[in-house]
């Protein structure tokens, strides 16, 4: 039996630390929003590491950054690894970057060991996975998977009024390749869990078999500005009060479900935002998720009905703009089994999981067999500067990714090239 390879842990962890230092503001907060100057700096660092590793570095029109190793110059559908390096605001260091840098470490390990795969290997950093500046999230991988026309994606207007295509050009990452120019043989993504399950159960590796549905909407409630002191309560058309009623209702509705539905209002602004003016407008976002498609649709329908009822009662108007809508996704059972087998062979505990977060893997699953590997998040915390995963867990996840990719790409002499449904 060929002994298992292992990644260069120090180099992998060192790069994670280096990337985590790119995009810090004066208060030390990490924010690398898609197509920002900080994103450019992160992309430049990653592209340099890819080139040092001997990969061909390619960028497509939506800015997806892909490193490709074609052993012996052979073409063919690659086994692809990847994730994203854009972040939310005041982010942690591991979300997305773990999967991209682990993919790079896997390629470097196989090249150094002379373990040539039967097919090319690719490492992708997809554009705008977070969706904080431009909606929807997973935008780059959605375009690569053919789920959104690149022209439409490039025309996306950001929360700051910028146009994605112009920003990509400004940072030098409006690439020449058509999105989807590389159609993978299989896709595997390592990611921190971002939730409490693995840590709570003392499990080292999550074999992610599905990912929940996601619904993003922006709601605008229009009432009437008026004087805070002179306007009797009965005469008010207060957009702020209407929004507050909907926000608290959402939490109760999500709680009343089966314990799997979640609802989040992450952005909320009142206009004109003055202490002594009854809010004329309230603009807020609604993020709804559920692993079950029917339950998610029911949650959306209940929300729409509640919003209409509150609008009538408060004599305001409510309009909704759809920002994202993705059904639940099932991953490839064969790759999930390969993840479990790789973890087991390394003596790592594992369990099957559903992903609560959205990931690029859910888009790649539209065009090839795909699955994900999770490693524990300390305290289940993510999208927060306190996001942490133990070094040993990060390295263990990267080594499981290595084993799965060795198997999927036919680089393991002990087990000839397994199909994607390994
Ligand atoms: O929203 C998400 O689940 C991901 O972080 N984009
Ligand atoms: Mn992520
Ligand atoms: Mn994220």
mmCIF file with all atom_site columns, C-alpha atoms in Angstrom, residues 193-195 208 210-214 260 262 287-291 353-359 362 372 374:
data_model
loop_
_atom_site.group_PDB
_atom_site.id
_atom_site.type_symbol
_atom_site.label_atom_id
_atom_site.label_alt_id
_atom_site.label_comp_id
_atom_site.label_asym_id
_atom_site.label_entity_id
_atom_site.label_seq_id
_atom_site.pdbx_PDB_ins_code
_atom_site.Cartn_x
_atom_site.Cartn_y
_atom_site.Cartn_z
_atom_site.occupancy
_atom_site.B_iso_or_equiv
_atom_site.pdbx_formal_charge
_atom_site.auth_seq_id
_atom_site.auth_comp_id
_atom_site.auth_asym_id
_atom_site.auth_atom_id
_atom_site.pdbx_PDB_model_num
ATOM 1  C CA . UNK A 1 193 ? -17.919 24.371 9.095  1.00 0.00 ? 193 UNK A CA 1
ATOM 2  C CA . UNK A 1 194 ? -18.937 27.814 10.355 1.00 0.00 ? 194 UNK A CA 1
ATOM 3  C CA . UNK A 1 195 ? -21.335 26.117 12.739 1.00 0.00 ? 195 UNK A CA 1
ATOM 4  C CA . UNK A 1 208 ? -21.033 17.278 3.484  1.00 0.00 ? 208 UNK A CA 1
ATOM 5  C CA . UNK A 1 210 ? -26.147 18.452 0.936  1.00 0.00 ? 210 UNK A CA 1
ATOM 6  C CA . UNK A 1 211 ? -26.559 22.210 1.285  1.00 0.00 ? 211 UNK A CA 1
ATOM 7  C CA . UNK A 1 212 ? -29.678 24.124 2.266  1.00 0.00 ? 212 UNK A CA 1
ATOM 8  C CA . UNK A 1 213 ? -31.783 26.417 0.088  1.00 0.00 ? 213 UNK A CA 1
ATOM 9  C CA . UNK A 1 214 ? -31.120 30.173 0.229  1.00 0.00 ? 214 UNK A CA 1
ATOM 10 C CA . UNK A 1 260 ? -34.080 23.898 10.639 1.00 0.00 ? 260 UNK A CA 1
ATOM 11 C CA . UNK A 1 262 ? -33.353 30.259 9.757  1.00 0.00 ? 262 UNK A CA 1
ATOM 12 C CA . UNK A 1 287 ? -32.043 36.036 4.351  1.00 0.00 ? 287 UNK A CA 1
ATOM 13 C CA . UNK A 1 288 ? -34.200 32.869 4.644  1.00 0.00 ? 288 UNK A CA 1
ATOM 14 C CA . UNK A 1 289 ? -32.815 29.321 4.555  1.00 0.00 ? 289 UNK A CA 1
ATOM 15 C CA . UNK A 1 290 ? -34.027 25.765 4.967  1.00 0.00 ? 290 UNK A CA 1
ATOM 16 C CA . UNK A 1 291 ? -32.664 22.376 3.837  1.00 0.00 ? 291 UNK A CA 1
ATOM 17 C CA . UNK A 1 353 ? -23.617 16.892 7.348  1.00 0.00 ? 353 UNK A CA 1
ATOM 18 C CA . UNK A 1 354 ? -25.800 19.460 5.708  1.00 0.00 ? 354 UNK A CA 1
ATOM 19 C CA . UNK A 1 355 ? -24.201 22.811 4.990  1.00 0.00 ? 355 UNK A CA 1
ATOM 20 C CA . UNK A 1 356 ? -26.049 25.767 6.486  1.00 0.00 ? 356 UNK A CA 1
ATOM 21 C CA . UNK A 1 357 ? -23.881 28.183 4.547  1.00 0.00 ? 357 UNK A CA 1
ATOM 22 C CA . UNK A 1 358 ? -23.820 28.718 0.827  1.00 0.00 ? 358 UNK A CA 1
ATOM 23 C CA . UNK A 1 359 ? -20.684 27.627 -1.004 1.00 0.00 ? 359 UNK A CA 1
ATOM 24 C CA . UNK A 1 362 ? -23.363 24.176 -4.698 1.00 0.00 ? 362 UNK A CA 1
ATOM 25 C CA . UNK A 1 372 ? -17.402 19.293 0.522  1.00 0.00 ? 372 UNK A CA 1
ATOM 26 C CA . UNK A 1 374 ? -15.783 20.468 6.711  1.00 0.00 ? 374 UNK A CA 1
#
